[in-house]
XYZ file of N, CA, C and O in Angstrom:
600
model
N -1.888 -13.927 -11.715
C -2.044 -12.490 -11.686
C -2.331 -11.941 -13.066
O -2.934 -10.879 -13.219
N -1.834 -12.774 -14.192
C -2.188 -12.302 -15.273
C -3.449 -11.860 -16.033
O -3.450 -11.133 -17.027
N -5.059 -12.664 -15.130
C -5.868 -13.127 -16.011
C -6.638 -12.005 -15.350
O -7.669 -11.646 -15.919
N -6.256 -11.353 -14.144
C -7.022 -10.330 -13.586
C -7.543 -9.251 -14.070
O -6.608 -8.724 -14.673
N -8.708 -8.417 -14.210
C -9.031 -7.250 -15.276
C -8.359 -6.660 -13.915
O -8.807 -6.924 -12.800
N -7.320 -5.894 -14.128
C -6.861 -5.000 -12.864
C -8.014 -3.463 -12.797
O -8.307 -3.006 -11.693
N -8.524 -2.859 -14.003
C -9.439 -2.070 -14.304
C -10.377 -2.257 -13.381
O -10.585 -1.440 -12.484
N -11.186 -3.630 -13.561
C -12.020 -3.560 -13.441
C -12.154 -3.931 -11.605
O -13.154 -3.841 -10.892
N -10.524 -4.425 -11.180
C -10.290 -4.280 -9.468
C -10.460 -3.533 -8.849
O -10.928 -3.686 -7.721
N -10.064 -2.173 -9.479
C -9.731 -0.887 -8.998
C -11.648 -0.543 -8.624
O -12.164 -0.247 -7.546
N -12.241 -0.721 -9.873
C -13.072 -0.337 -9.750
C -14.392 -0.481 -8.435
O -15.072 0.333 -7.812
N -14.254 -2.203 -8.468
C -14.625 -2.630 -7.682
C -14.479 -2.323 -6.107
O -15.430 -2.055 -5.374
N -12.926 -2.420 -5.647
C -12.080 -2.085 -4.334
C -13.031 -0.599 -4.106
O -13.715 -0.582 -3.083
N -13.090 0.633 -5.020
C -13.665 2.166 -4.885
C -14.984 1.636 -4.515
O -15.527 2.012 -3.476
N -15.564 0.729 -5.357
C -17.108 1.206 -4.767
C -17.478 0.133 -3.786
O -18.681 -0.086 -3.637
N -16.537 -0.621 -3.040
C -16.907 -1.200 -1.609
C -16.357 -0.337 -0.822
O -16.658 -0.518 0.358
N -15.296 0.999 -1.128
C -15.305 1.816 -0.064
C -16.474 3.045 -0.246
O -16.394 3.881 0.654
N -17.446 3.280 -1.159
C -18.076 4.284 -1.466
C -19.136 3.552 -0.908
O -20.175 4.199 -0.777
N -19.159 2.449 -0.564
C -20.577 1.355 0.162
C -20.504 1.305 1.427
O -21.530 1.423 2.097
N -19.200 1.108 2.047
C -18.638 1.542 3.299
C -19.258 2.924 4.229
O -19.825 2.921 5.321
N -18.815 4.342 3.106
C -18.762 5.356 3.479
C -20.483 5.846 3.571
O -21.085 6.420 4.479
N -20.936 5.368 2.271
C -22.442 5.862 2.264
C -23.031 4.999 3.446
O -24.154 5.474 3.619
N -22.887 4.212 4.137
C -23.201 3.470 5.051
C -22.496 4.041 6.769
O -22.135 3.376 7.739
N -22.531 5.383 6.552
C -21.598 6.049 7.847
C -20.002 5.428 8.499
O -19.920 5.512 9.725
N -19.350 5.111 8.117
C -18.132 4.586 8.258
C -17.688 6.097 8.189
O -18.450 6.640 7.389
N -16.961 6.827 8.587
C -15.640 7.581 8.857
C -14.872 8.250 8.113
O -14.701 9.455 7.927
N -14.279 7.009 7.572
C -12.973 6.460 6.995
C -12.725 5.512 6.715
O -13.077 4.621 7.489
N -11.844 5.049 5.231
C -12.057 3.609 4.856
C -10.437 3.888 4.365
O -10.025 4.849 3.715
N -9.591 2.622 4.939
C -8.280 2.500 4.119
C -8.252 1.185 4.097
O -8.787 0.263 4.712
N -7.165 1.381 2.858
C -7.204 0.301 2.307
C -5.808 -0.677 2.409
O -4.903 -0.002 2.898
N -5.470 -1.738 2.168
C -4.127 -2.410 2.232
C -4.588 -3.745 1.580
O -5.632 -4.368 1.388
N -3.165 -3.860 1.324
C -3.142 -5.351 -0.010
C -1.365 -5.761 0.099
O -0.546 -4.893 0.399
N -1.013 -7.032 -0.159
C 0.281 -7.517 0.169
C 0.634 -8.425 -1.485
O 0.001 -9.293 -2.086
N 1.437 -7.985 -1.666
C 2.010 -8.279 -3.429
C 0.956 -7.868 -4.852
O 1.626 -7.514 -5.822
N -0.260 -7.872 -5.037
C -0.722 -7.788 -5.918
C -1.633 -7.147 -5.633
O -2.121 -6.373 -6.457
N -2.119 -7.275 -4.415
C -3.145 -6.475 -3.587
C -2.445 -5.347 -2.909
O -3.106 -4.446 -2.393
N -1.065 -5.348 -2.881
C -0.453 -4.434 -2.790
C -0.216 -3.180 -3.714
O -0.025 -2.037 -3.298
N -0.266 -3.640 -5.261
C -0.112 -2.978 -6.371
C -1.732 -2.334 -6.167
O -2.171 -1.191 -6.039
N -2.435 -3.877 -6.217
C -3.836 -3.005 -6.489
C -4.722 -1.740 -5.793
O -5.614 -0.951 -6.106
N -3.637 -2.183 -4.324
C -4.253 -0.884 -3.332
C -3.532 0.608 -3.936
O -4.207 1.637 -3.941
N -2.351 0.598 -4.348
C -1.906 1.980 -4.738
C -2.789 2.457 -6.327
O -3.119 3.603 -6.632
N -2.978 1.401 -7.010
C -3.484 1.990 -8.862
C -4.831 2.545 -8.099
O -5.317 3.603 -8.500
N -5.711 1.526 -6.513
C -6.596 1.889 -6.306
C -7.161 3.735 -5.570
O -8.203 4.376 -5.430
N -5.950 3.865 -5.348
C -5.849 5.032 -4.484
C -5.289 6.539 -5.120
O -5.445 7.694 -4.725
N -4.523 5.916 -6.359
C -4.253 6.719 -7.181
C -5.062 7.625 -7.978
O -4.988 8.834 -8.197
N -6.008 6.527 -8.423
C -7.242 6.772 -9.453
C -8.471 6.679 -8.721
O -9.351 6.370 -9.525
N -8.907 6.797 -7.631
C -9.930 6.991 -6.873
C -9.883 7.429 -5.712
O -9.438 6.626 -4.891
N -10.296 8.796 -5.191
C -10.531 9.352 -3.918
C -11.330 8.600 -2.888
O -12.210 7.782 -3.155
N -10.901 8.990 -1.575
C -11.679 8.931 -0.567
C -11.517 8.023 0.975
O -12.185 7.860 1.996
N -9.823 7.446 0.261
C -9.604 6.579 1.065
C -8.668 7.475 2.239
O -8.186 8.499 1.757
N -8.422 7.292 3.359
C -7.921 8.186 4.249
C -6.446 7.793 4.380
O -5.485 8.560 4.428
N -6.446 6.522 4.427
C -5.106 6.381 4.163
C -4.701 4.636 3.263
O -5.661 3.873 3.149
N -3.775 4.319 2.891
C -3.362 3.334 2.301
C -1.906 2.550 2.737
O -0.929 3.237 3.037
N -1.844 1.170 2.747
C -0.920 0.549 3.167
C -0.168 -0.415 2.478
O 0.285 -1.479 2.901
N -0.097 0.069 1.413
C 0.799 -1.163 0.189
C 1.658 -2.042 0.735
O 2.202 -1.559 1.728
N 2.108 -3.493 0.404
C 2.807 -3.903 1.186
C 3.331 -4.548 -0.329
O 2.610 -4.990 -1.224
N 4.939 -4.442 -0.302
C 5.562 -5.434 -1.358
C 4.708 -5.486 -2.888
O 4.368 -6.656 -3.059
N 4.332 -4.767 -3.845
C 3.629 -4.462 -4.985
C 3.292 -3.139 -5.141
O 2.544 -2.418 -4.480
N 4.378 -2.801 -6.732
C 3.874 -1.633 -7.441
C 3.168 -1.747 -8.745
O 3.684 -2.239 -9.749
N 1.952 -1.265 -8.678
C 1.261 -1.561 -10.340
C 2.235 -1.441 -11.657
O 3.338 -0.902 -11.745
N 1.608 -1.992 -12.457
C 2.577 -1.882 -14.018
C 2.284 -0.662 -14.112
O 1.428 -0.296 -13.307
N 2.795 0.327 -15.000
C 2.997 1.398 -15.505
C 2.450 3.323 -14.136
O 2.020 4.415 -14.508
N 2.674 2.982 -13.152
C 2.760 3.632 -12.033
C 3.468 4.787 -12.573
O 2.984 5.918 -12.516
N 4.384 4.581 -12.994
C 4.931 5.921 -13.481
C 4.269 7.268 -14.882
O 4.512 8.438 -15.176
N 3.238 6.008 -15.433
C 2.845 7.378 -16.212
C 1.436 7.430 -15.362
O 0.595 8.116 -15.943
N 1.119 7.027 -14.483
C -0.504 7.590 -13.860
C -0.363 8.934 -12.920
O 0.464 9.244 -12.063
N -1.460 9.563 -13.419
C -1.888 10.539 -12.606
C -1.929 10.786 -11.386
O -2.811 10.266 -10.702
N -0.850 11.759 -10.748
C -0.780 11.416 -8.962
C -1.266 12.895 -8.783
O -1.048 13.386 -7.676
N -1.699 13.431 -9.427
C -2.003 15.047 -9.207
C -3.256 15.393 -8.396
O -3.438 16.345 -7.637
N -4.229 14.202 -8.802
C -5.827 14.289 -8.289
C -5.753 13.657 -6.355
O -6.467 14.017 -5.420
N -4.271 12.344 -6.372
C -4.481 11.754 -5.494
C -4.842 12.268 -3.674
O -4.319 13.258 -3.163
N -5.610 11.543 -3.102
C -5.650 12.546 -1.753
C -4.686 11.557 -0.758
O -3.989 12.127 0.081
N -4.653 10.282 -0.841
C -4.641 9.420 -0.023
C -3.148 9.128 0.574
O -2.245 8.764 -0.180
N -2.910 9.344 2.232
C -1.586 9.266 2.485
C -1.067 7.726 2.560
O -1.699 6.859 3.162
N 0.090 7.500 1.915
C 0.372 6.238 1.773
C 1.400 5.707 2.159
O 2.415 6.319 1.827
N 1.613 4.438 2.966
C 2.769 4.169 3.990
C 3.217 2.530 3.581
O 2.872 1.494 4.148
N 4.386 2.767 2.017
C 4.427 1.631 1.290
C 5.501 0.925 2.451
O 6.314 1.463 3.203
N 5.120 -0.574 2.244
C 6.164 -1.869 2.974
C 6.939 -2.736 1.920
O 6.573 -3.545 1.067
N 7.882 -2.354 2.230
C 8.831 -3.487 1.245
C 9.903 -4.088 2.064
O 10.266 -3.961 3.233
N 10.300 -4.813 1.006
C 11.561 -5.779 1.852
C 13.016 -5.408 1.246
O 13.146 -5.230 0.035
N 14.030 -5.306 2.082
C 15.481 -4.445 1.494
C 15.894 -5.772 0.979
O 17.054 -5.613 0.600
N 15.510 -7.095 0.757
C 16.276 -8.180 0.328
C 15.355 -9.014 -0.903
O 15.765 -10.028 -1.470
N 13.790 -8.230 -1.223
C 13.294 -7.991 -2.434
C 13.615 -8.646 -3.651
O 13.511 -7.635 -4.346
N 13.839 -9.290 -4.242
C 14.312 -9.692 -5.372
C 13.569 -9.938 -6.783
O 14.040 -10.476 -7.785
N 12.004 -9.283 -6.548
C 11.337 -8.675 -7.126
C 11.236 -7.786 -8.404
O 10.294 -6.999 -8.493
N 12.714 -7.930 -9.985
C 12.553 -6.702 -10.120
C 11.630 -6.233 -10.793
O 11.081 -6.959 -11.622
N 11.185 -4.794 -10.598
C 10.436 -4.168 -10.943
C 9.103 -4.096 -10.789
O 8.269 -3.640 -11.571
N 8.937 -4.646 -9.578
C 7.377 -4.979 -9.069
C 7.371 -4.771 -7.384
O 6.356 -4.447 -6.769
N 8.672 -5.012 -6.759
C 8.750 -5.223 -5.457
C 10.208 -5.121 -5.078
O 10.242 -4.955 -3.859
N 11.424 -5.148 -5.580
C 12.581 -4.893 -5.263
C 12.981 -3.438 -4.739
O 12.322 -2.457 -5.083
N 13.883 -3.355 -4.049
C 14.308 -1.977 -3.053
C 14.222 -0.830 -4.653
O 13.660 0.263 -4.717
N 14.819 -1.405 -5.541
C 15.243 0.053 -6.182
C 13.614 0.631 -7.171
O 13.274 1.782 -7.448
N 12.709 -1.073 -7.582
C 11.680 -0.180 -7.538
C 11.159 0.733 -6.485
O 10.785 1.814 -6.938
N 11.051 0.602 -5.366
C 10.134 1.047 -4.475
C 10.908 2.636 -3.888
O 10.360 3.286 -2.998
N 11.792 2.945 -4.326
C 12.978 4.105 -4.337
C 12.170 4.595 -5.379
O 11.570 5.637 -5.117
N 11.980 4.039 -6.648
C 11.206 5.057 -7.982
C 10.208 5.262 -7.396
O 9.953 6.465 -7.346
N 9.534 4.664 -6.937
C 7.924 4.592 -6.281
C 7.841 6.313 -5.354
O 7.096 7.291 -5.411
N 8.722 6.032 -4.779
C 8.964 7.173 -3.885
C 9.050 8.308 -4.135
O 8.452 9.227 -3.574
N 9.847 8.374 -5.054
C 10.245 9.653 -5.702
C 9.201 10.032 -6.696
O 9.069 11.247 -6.845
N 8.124 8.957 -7.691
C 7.345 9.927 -8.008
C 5.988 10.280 -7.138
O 4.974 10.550 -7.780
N 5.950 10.284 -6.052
C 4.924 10.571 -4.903
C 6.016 11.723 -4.424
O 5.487 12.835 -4.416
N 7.131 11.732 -4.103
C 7.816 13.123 -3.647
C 7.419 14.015 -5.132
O 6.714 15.016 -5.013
N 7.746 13.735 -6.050
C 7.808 14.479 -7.347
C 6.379 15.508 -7.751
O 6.344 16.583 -8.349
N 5.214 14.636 -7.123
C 4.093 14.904 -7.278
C 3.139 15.597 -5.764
O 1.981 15.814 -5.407
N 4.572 15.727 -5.261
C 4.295 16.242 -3.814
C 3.430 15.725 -3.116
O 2.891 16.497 -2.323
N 2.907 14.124 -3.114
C 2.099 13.668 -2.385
C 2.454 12.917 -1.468
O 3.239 12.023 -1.784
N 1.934 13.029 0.220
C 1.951 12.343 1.207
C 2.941 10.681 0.796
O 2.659 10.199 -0.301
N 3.627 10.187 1.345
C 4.274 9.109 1.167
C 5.348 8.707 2.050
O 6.390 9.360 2.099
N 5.116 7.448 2.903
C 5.999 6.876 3.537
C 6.361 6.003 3.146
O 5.486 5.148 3.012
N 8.137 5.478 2.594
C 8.243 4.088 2.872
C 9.127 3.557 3.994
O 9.978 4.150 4.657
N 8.658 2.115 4.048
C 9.813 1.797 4.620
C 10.330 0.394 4.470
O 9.545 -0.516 4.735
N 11.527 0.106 4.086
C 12.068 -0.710 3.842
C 12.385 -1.829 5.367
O 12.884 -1.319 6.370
N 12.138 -2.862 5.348
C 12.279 -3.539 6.163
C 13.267 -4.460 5.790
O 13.639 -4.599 4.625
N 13.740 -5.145 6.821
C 14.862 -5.844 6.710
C 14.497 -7.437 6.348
O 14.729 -8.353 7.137
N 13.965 -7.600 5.195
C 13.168 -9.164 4.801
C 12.870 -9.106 3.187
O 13.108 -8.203 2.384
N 12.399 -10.107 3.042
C 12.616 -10.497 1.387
C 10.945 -10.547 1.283
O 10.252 -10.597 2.298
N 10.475 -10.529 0.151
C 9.099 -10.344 -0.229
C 8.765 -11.785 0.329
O 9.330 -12.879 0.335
N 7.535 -11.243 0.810
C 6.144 -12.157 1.545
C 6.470 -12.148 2.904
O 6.079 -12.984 3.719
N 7.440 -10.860 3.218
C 7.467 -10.932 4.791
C 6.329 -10.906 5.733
O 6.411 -10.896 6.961
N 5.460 -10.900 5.150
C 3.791 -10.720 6.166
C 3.490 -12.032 6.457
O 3.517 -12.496 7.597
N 3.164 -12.730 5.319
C 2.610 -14.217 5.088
C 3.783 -15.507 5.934
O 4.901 -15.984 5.738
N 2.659 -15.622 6.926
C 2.944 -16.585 7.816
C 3.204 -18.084 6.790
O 3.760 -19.109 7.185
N 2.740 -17.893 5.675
C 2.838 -19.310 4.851
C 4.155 -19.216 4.010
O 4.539 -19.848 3.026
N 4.632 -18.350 4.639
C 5.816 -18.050 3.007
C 7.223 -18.315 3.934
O 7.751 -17.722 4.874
N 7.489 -19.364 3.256
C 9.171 -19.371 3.813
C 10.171 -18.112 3.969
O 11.250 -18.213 4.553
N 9.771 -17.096 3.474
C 9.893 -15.719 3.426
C 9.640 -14.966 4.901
O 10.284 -13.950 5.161
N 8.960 -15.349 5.568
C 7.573 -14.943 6.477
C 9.225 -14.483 7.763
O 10.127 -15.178 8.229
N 8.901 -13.144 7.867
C 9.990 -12.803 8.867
C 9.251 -12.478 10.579
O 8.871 -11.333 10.823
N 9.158 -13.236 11.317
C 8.191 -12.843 12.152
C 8.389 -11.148 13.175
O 7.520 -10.425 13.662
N 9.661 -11.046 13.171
C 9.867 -10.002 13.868
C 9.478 -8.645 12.676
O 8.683 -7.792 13.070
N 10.107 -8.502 11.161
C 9.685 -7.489 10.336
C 8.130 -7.529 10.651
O 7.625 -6.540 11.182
N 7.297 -8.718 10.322
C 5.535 -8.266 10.226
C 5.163 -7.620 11.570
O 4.426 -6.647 11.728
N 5.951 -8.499 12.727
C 5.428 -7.536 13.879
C 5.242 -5.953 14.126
O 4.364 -5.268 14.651
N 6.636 -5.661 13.425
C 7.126 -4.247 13.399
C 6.436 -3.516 12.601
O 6.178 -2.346 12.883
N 6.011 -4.128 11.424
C 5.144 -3.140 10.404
C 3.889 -3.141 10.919
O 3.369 -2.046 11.133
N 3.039 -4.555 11.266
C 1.787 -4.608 11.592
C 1.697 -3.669 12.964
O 0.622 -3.098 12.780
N 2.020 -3.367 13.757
C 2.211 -2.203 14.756
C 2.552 -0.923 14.174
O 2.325 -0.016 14.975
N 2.883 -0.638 13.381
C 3.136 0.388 12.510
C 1.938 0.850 11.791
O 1.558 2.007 11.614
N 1.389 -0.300 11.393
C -0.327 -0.018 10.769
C -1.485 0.258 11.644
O -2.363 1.031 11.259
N -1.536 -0.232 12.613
C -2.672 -0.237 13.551
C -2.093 1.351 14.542
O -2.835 2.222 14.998
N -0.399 1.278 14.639
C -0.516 3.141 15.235
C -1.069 4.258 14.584
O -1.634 5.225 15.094
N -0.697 3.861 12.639
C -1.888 4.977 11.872
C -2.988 5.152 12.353
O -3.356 6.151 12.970
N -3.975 3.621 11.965
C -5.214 3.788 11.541
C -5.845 4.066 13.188
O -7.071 4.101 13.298
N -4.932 4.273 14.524
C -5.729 4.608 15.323
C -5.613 5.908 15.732
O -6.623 6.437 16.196
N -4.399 6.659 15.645
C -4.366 8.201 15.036
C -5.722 8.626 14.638
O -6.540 9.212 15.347
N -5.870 8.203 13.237
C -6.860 9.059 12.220
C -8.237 8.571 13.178
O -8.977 9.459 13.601
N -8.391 7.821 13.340
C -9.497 7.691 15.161
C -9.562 8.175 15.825
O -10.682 8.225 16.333
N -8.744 8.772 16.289
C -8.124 9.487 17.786
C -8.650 10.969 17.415
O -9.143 11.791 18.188
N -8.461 11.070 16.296
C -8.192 12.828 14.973
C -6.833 13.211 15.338
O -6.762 14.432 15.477
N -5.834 12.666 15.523
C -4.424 12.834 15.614
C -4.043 13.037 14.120
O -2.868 13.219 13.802
């Protein structure tokens, strides 16, 4: 994760949804799970247009001094209450996480699930099958809402 230009992720992730959109798509959201998790929020933070976002387990480095004032994008972070993550993915980051999206009065759900990071990943001894069920049904009731125009 280190060697990544995260800059230059962000950048990238925006203009395959600005390729998406100019191409009649709708709506484009986005989701990422530990690093792709971080990268979907720095991505959504600092670039409009996404309708909604689904972080799962990853908060970018320095999240707290970025700009949430411009952000549009409603965001419905996944973490694990048994996390051991700190400061990237543990319960009490994702509590700061929260509060500066309440702070900045922007759209924000979390929810803490009852599993330890990499609860999604079927490869991860981590892998909680009943939490991913529950969230992954949780994701697909959004993104078919904003379909619906609910």
């Amino acid at each position: 994760m280190n060697g990544l230009d995260f800059p230059g992720a962000i950048k990238d992730i925006s203009a395959a949804k600005d390729f998406l959109l100019g191409r009649g798509c709708r709506t484009v959201h986005i989701t990422g799970f530990c690093m792709g998790g971080a990268l979907t929020l720095a991505t959504c933070i600092n670039f409009k247009g996404f309708s909604k976002a689904f972080p799962f387990y990853g908060i970018p480095a320095g999240v707290d001094k970025m700009d949430l004032s411009q952000m549009s994008t409603e965001v419905f972070a996944y973490f694990g209450d048994q996390d051991e993550a700190k400061g990237f993915s543990d319960p009490e980051s994702a509590a700061l996480l929260k509060g500066l999206f309440e702070k900045a009065g922007k759209p924000f759900t979390l929810r803490m699930m009852r599993a330890n990071h990499a609860f999604m990943n079927q490869d991860s001894p981590n892998y909680n099958k009943g939490e991913a069920a529950v969230a992954f049904a949780e994701v697909i009731k959004e993104i078919k809402e904003i379909k619906s125009g609910k």
